[in-house]
mmCIF file of C-alpha atoms in Angstrom:
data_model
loop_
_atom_site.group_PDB
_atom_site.id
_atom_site.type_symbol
_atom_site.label_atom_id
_atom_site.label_comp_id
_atom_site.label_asym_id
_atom_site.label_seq_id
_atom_site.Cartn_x
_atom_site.Cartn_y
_atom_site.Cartn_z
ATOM 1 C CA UNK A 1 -18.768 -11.427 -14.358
ATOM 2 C CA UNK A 2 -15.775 -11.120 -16.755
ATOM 3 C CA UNK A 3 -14.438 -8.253 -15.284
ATOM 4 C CA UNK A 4 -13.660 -6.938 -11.407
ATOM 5 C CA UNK A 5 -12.405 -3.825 -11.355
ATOM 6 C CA UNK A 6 -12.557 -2.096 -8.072
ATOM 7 C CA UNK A 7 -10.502 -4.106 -7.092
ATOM 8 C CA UNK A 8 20.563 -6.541 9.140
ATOM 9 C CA UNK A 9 22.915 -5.948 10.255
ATOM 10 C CA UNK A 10 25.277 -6.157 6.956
ATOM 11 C CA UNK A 11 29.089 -5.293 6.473
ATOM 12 C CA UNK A 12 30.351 -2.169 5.716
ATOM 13 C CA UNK A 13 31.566 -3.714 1.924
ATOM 14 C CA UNK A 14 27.806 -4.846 1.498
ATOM 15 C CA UNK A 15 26.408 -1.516 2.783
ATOM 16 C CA UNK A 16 28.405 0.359 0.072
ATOM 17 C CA UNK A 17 27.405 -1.987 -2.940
ATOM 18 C CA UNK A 18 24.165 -1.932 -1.924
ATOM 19 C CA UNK A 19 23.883 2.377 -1.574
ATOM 20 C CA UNK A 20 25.518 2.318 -5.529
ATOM 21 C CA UNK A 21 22.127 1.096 -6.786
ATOM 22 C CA UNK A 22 19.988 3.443 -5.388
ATOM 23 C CA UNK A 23 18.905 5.745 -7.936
ATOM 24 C CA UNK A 24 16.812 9.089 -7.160
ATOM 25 C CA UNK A 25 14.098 10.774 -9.323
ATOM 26 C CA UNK A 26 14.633 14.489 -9.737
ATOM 27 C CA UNK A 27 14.127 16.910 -6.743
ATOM 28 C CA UNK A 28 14.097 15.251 -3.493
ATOM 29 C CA UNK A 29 17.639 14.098 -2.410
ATOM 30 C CA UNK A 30 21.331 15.706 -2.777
ATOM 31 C CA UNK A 31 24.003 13.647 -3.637
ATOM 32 C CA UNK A 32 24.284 13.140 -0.221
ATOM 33 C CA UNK A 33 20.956 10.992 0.091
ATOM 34 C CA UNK A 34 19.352 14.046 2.994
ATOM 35 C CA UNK A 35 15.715 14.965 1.940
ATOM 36 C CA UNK A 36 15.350 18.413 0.487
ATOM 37 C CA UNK A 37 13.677 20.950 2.797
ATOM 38 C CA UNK A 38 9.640 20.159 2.767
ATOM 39 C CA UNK A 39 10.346 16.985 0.315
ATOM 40 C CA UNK A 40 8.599 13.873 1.535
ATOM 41 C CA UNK A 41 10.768 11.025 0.604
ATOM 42 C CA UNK A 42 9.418 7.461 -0.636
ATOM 43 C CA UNK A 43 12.200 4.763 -0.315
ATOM 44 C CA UNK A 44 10.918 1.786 -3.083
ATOM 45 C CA UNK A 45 13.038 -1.532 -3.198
ATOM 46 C CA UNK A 46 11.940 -3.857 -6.253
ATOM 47 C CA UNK A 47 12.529 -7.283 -6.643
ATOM 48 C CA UNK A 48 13.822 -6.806 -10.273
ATOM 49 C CA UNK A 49 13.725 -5.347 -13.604
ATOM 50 C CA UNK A 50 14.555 -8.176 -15.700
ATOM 51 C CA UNK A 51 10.393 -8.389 -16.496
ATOM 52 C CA UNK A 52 8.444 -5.999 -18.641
ATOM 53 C CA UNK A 53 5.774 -5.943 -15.494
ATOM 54 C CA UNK A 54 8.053 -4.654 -13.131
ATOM 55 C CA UNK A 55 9.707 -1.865 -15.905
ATOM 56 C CA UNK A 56 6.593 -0.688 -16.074
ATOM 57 C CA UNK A 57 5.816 -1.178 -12.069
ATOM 58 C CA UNK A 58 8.401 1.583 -11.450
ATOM 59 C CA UNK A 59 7.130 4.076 -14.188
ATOM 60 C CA UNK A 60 4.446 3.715 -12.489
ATOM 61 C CA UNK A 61 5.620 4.384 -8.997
ATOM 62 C CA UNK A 62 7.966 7.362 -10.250
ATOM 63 C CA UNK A 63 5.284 8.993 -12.239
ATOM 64 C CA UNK A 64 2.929 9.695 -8.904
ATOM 65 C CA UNK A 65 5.554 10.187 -7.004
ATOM 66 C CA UNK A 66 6.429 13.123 -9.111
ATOM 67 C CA UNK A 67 2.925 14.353 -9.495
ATOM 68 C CA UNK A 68 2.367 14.299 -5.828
ATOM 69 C CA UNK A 69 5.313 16.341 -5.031
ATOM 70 C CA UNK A 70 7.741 13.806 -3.347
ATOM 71 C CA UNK A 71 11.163 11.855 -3.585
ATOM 72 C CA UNK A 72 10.953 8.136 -4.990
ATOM 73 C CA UNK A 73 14.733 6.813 -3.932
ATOM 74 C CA UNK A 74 15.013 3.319 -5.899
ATOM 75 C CA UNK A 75 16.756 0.143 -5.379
ATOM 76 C CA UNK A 76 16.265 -3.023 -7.931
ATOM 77 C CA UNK A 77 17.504 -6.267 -5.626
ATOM 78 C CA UNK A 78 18.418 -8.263 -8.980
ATOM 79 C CA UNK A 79 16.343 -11.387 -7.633
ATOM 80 C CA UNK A 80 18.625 -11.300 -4.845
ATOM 81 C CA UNK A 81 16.812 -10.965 -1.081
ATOM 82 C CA UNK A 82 20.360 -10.464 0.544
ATOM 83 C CA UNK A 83 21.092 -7.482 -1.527
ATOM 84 C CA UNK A 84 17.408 -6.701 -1.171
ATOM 85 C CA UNK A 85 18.306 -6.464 2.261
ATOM 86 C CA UNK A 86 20.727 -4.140 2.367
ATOM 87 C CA UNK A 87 19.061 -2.036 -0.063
ATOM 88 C CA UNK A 88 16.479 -1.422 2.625
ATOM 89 C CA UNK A 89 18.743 -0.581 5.214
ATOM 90 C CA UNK A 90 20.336 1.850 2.248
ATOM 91 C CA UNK A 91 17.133 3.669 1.703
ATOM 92 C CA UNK A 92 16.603 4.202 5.888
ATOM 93 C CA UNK A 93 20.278 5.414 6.280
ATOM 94 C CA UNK A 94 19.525 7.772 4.009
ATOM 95 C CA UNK A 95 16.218 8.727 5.558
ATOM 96 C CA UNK A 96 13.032 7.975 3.738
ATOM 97 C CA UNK A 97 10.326 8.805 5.445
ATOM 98 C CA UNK A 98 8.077 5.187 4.056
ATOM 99 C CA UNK A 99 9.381 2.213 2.278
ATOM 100 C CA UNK A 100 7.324 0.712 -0.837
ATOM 101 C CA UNK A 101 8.691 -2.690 -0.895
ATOM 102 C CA UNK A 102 7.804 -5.240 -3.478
ATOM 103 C CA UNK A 103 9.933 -8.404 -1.654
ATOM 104 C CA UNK A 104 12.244 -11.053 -3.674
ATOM 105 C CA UNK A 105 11.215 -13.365 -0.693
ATOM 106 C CA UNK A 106 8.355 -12.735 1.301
ATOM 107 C CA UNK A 107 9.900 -14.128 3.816
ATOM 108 C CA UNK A 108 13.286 -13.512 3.547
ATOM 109 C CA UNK A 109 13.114 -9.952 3.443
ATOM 110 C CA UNK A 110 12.001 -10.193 7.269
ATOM 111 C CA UNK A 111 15.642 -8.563 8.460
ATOM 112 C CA UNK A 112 14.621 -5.153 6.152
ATOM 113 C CA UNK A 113 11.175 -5.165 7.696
ATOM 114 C CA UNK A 114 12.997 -4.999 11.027
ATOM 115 C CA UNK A 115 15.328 -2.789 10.281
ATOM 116 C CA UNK A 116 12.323 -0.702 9.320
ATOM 117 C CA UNK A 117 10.800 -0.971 11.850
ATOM 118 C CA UNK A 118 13.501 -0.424 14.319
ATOM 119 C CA UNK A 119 13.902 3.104 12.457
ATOM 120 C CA UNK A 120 10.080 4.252 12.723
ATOM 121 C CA UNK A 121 9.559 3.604 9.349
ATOM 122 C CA UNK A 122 6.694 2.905 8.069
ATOM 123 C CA UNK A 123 6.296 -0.137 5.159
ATOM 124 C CA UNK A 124 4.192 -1.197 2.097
ATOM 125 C CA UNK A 125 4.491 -3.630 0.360
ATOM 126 C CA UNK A 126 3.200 -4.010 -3.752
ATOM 127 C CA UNK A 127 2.397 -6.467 -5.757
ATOM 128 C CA UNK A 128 3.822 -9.286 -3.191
ATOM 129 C CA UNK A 129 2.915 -9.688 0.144
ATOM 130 C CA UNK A 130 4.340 -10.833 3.169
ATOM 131 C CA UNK A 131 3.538 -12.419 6.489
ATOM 132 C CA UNK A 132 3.590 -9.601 8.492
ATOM 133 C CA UNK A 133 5.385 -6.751 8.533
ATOM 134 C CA UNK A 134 3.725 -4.070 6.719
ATOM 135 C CA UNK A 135 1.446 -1.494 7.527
ATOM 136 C CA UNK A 136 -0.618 -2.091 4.153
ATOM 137 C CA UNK A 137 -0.616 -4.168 1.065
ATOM 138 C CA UNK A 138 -1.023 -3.011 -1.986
ATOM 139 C CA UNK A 139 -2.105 -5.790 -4.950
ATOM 140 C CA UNK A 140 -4.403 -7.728 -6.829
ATOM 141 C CA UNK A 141 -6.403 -10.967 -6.674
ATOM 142 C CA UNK A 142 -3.779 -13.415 -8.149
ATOM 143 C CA UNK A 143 -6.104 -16.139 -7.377
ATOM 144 C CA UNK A 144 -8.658 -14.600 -9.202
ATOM 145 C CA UNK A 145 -6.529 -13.668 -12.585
ATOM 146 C CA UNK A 146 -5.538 -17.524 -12.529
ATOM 147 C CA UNK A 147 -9.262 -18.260 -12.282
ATOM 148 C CA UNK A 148 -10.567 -16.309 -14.769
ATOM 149 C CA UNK A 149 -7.958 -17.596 -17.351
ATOM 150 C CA UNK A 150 -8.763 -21.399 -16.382
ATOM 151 C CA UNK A 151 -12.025 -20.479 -16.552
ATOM 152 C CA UNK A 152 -11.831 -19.500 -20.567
ATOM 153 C CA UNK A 153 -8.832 -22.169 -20.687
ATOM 154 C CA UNK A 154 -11.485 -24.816 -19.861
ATOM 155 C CA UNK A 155 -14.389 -23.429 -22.253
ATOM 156 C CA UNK A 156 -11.817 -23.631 -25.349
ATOM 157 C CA UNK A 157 -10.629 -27.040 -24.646
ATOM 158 C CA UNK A 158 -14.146 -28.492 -23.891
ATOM 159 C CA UNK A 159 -15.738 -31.791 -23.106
ATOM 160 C CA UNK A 160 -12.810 -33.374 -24.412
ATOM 161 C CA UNK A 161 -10.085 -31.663 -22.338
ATOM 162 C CA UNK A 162 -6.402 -32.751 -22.901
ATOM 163 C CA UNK A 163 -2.996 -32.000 -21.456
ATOM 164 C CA UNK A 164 -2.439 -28.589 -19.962
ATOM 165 C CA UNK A 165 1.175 -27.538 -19.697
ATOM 166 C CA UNK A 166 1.376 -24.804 -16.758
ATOM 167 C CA UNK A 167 4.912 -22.833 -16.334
ATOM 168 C CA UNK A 168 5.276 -21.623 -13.095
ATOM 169 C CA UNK A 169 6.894 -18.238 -11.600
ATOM 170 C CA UNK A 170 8.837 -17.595 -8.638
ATOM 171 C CA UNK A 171 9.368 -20.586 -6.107
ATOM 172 C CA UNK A 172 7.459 -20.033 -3.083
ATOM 173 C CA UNK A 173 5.935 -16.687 -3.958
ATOM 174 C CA UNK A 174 2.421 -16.217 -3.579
ATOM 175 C CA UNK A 175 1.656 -14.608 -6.856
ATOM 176 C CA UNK A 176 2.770 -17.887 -8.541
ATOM 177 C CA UNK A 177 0.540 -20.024 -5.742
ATOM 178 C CA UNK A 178 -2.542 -18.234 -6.180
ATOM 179 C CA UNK A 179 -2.026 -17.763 -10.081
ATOM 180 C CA UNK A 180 -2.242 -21.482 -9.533
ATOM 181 C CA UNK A 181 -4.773 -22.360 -7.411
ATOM 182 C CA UNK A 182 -7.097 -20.231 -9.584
ATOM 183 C CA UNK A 183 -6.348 -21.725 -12.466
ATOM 184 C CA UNK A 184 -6.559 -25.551 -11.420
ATOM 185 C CA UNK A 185 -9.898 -24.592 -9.298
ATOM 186 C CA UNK A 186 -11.273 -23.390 -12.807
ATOM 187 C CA UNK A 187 -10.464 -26.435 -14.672
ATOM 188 C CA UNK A 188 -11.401 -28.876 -11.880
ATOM 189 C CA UNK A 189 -14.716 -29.449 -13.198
ATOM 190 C CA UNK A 190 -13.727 -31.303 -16.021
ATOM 191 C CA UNK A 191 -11.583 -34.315 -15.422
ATOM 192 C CA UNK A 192 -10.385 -34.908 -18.718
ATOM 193 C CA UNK A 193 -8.445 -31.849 -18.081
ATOM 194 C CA UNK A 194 -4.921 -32.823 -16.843
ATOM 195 C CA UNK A 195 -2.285 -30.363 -15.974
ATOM 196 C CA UNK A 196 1.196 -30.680 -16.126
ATOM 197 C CA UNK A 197 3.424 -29.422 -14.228
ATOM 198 C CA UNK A 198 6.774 -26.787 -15.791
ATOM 199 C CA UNK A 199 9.249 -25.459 -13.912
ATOM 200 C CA UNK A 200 9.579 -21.996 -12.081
ATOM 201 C CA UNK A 201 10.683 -19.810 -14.920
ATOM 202 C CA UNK A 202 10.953 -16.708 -12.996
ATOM 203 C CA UNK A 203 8.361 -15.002 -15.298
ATOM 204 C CA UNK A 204 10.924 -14.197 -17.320
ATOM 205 C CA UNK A 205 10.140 -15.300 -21.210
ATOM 206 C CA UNK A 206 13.851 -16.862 -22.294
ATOM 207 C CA UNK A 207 13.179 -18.944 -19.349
ATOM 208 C CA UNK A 208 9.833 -19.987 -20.608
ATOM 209 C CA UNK A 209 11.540 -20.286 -24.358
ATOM 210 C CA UNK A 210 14.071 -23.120 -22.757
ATOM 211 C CA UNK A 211 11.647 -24.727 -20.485
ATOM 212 C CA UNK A 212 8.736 -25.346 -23.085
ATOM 213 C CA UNK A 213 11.124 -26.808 -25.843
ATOM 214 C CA UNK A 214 11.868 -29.754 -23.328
ATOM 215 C CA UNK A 215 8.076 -29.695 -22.249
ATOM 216 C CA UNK A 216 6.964 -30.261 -25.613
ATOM 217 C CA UNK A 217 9.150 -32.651 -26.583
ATOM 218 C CA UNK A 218 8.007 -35.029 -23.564
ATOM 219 C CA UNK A 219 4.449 -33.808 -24.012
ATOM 220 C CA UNK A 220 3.975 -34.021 -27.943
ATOM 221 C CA UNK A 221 -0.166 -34.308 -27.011
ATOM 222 C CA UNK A 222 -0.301 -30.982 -25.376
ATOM 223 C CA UNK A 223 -3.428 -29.608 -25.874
ATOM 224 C CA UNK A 224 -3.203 -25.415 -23.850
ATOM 225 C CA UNK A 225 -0.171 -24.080 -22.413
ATOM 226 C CA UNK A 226 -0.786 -21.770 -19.046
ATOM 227 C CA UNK A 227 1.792 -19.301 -18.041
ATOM 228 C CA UNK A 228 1.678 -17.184 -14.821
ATOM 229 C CA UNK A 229 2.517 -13.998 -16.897
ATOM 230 C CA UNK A 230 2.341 -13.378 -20.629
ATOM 231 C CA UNK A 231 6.075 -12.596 -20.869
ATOM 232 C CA UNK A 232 6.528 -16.281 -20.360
ATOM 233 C CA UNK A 233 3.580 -17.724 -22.393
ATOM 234 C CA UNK A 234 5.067 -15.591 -25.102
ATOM 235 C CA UNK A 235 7.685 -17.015 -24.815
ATOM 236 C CA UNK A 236 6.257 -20.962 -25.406
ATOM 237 C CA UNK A 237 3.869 -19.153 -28.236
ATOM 238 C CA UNK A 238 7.206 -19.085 -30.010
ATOM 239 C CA UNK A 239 8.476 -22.326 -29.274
ATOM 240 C CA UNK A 240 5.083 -23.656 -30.173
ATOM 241 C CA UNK A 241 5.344 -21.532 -33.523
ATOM 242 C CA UNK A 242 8.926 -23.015 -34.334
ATOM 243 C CA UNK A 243 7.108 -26.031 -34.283
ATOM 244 C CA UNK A 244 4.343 -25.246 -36.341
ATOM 245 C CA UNK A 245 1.704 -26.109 -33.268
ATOM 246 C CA UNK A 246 -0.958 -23.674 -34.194
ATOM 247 C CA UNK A 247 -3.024 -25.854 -32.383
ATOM 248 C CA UNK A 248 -1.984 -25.543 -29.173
ATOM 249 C CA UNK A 249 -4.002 -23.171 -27.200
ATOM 250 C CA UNK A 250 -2.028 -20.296 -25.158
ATOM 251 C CA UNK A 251 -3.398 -18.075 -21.915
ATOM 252 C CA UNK A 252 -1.453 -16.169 -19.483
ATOM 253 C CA UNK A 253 -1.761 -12.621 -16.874
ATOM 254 C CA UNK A 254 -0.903 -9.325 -16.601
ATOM 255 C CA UNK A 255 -2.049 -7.483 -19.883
ATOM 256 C CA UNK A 256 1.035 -7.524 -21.859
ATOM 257 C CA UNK A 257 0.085 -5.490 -24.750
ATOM 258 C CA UNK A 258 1.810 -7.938 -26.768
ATOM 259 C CA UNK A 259 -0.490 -10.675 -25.465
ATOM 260 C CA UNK A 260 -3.559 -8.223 -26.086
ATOM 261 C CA UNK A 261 -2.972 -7.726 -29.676
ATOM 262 C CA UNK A 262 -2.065 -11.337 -30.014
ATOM 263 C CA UNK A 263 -5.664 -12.306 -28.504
ATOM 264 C CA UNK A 264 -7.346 -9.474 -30.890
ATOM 265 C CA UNK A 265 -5.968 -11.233 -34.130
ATOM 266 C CA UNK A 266 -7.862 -14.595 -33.363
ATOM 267 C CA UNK A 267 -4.579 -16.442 -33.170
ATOM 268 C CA UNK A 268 -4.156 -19.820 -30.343
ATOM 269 C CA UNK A 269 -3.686 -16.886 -27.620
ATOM 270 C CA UNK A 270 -6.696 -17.192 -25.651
ATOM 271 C CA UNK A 271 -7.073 -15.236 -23.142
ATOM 272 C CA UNK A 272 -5.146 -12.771 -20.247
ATOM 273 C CA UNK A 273 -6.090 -11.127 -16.983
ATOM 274 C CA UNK A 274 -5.989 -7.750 -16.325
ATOM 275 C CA UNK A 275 -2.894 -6.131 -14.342
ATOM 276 C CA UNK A 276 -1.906 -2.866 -15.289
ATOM 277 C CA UNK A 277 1.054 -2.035 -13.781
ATOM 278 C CA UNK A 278 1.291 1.787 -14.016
ATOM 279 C CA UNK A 279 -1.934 2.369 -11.743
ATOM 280 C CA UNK A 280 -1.266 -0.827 -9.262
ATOM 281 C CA UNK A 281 2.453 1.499 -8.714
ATOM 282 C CA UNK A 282 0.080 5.109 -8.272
ATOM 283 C CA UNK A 283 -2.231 3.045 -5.736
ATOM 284 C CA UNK A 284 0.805 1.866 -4.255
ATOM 285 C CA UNK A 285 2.911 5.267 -3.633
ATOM 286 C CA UNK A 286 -1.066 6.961 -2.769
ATOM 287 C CA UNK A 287 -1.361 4.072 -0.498
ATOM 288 C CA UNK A 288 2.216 4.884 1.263
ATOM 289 C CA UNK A 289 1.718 8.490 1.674
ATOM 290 C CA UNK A 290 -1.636 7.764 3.805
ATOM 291 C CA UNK A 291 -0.152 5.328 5.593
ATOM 292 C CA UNK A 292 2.894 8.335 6.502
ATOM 293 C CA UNK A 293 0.381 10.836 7.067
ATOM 294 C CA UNK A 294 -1.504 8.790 9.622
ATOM 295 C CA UNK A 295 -4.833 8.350 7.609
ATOM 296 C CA UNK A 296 -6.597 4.733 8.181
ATOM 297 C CA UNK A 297 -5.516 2.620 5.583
ATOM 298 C CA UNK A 298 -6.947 -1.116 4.754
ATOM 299 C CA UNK A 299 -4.311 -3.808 5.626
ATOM 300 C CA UNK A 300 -4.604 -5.233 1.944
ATOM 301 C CA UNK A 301 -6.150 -2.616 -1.233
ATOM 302 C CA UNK A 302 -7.119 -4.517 -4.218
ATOM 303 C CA UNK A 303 -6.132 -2.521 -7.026
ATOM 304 C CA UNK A 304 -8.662 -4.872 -9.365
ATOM 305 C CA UNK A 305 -8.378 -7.591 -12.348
ATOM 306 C CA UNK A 306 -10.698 -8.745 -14.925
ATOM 307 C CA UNK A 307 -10.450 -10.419 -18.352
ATOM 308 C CA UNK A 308 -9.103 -9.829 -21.767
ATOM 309 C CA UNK A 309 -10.775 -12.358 -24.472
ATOM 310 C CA UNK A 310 -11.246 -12.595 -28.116
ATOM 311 C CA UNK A 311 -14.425 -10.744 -27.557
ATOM 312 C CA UNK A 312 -12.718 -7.930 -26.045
ATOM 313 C CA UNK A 313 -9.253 -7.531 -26.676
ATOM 314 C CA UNK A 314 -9.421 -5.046 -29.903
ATOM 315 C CA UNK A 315 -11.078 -2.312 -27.317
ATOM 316 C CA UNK A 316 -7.613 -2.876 -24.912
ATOM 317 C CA UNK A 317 -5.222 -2.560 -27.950
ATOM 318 C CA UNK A 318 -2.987 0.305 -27.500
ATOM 319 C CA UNK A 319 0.320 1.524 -27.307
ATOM 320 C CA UNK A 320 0.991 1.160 -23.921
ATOM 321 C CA UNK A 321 2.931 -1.907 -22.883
ATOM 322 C CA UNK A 322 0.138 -3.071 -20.978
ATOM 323 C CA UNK A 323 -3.203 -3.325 -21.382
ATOM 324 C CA UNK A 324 -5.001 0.103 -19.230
ATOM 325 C CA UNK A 325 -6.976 -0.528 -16.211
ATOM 326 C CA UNK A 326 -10.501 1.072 -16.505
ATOM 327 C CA UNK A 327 -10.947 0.857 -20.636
ATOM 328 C CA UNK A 328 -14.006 -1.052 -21.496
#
């Protein structure tokens, strides 16, 4: 099928930097961080905002946190898991009653999760998991995004196969391992496929820019590049476009509307897998007020992926920044 849907201790200098970028929505916390009377408050600490994904992540987040009548107290870590850190132990000194946590390092963010835990406070994490930890997660099949792409990645290139360049994300995260391990599972069949290898580009696009004009100067026979997000194959779509390599074949994940509309005009953009940020953030501030109220929760919800082709990109075009879960 084309589509599944369903689916610390820290010094008191650190402390204070860390409780200046918390940011509040409207109508939950005074300036002194206490709860207002009857206000259930959601403490969310992001890995970043330097990627369109996790921009939109937060709207997400804020938006049904707001329409569900509770406090969403933010903290963006900046990529950085000690400042991640103490933005966790921010958000339970000021007394959130459940932490959303989307971790820079799975497993470095282990001394938040304890000083969670040490509090009474329950945790879920989003988009990226961890070992253990947390009460729920809250995702999507990564493995299966990467595997749908390879899977139209492979039909384009054919019998013949050729070089695949494939830029990587985040060192050691397991969003970039099972983009992956989808992908090269998809392409295995054909052994005239052969991947190469990029660098971790952080999903971020200048990255991606940088990286792919050294990767196709070393690999002028490139035949399809593979991102692990669209931001960053965007980003070698215009390297490969200052080049005038039209014939290079692009894919990546997540939806980026940008991507979409690139698909829908026939251009080398293949193909993208389904990741709409704004509804994985409501499933993930839903999934944290069950887990506070007590209510049985799964220990992993799959928020659900599918594919965006040439045969079905023009009915995902839009105006959102990403492509809308649920549209056929």
């Amino acid at each position: 099928m084309k589509r599944i849907f369903g689916i610390f201790v820290a010094t008191s200098t650190l402390a204070s930097l860390a409780a200046c970028s918390v940011s509040t929505t409207p109508g939950g916390s005074d300036s002194g961080g206490k709860k207002s009377s009857g206000t259930l408050s959601i403490g969310f600490s992001q890995a970043t905002q330097q990627s369109p994904f996790y921009v939109q992540l937060r709207t997400g987040a804020e938006q049904a946190a707001k329409k569900a009548g509770a406090k969403l107290n933010f903290a963006d870590a900046g990529d950085d898991v000690t400042k991640q850190n103490n933005d966790i132990q921010d958000l339970i000194t000021r007394g959130v009653d459940v932490l959303l946590i989307n971790p820079v390092d799975p497993k470095g963010v282990k001394a938040g999760l304890a000083a969670a835990k040490a509090a009474g406070i329950p945790v879920v994490t989003v988009d990226r998991p961890v070992p253990s930890g947390a009460a729920s997660h809250v995702g999507r099949d990564n493995k299966e995004m990467g595997r749908l792409v390879g899977a139209e990645v492979a039909k384009a290139l054919g019998a013949s196969g050729g070089k695949v360049i494939e830029i990587k994300g985040d060192a050691g995260g397991a969003v970039a391992r099972d983009r992956s391990a989808g992908f090269h599972e998809a392409v295995a069949a054909n052994k005239k496929i052969k991947i190469v290898a990029g660098p971790y580009c952080d999903y971020i696009r200048s990255k991606a820019v940088t990286a792919m004009q050294d990767l196709l100067q070393t690999n002028p026979d490139v035949k399809a590049v593979y991102a692990h997000n669209d931001d960053m194959a965007l980003g070698a779509l215009q390297v490969l476009k200052e080049n005038n390599r039209t014939d290079v074949k692009v894919a990546g994940v997540d939806g980026l509307m940008e991507a979409v509309k690139s698909i829908a005009a026939d251009g080398p953009y293949l193909a993208t897998a389904l990741n709409d940020p704004i509804s994985l953030g409501a499933t993930a501030v839903s999934t944290a007020l069950d887990v506070q109220a007590g209510k049985k929760v799964a220990a992993s919800v799959d928020a659900g992926t599918g594919l965006i082709d040439r045969a079905d990109a023009d009915t995902y075009t839009g105006s959102t920044t990403f492509a809308l879960a649920g549209k056929e």
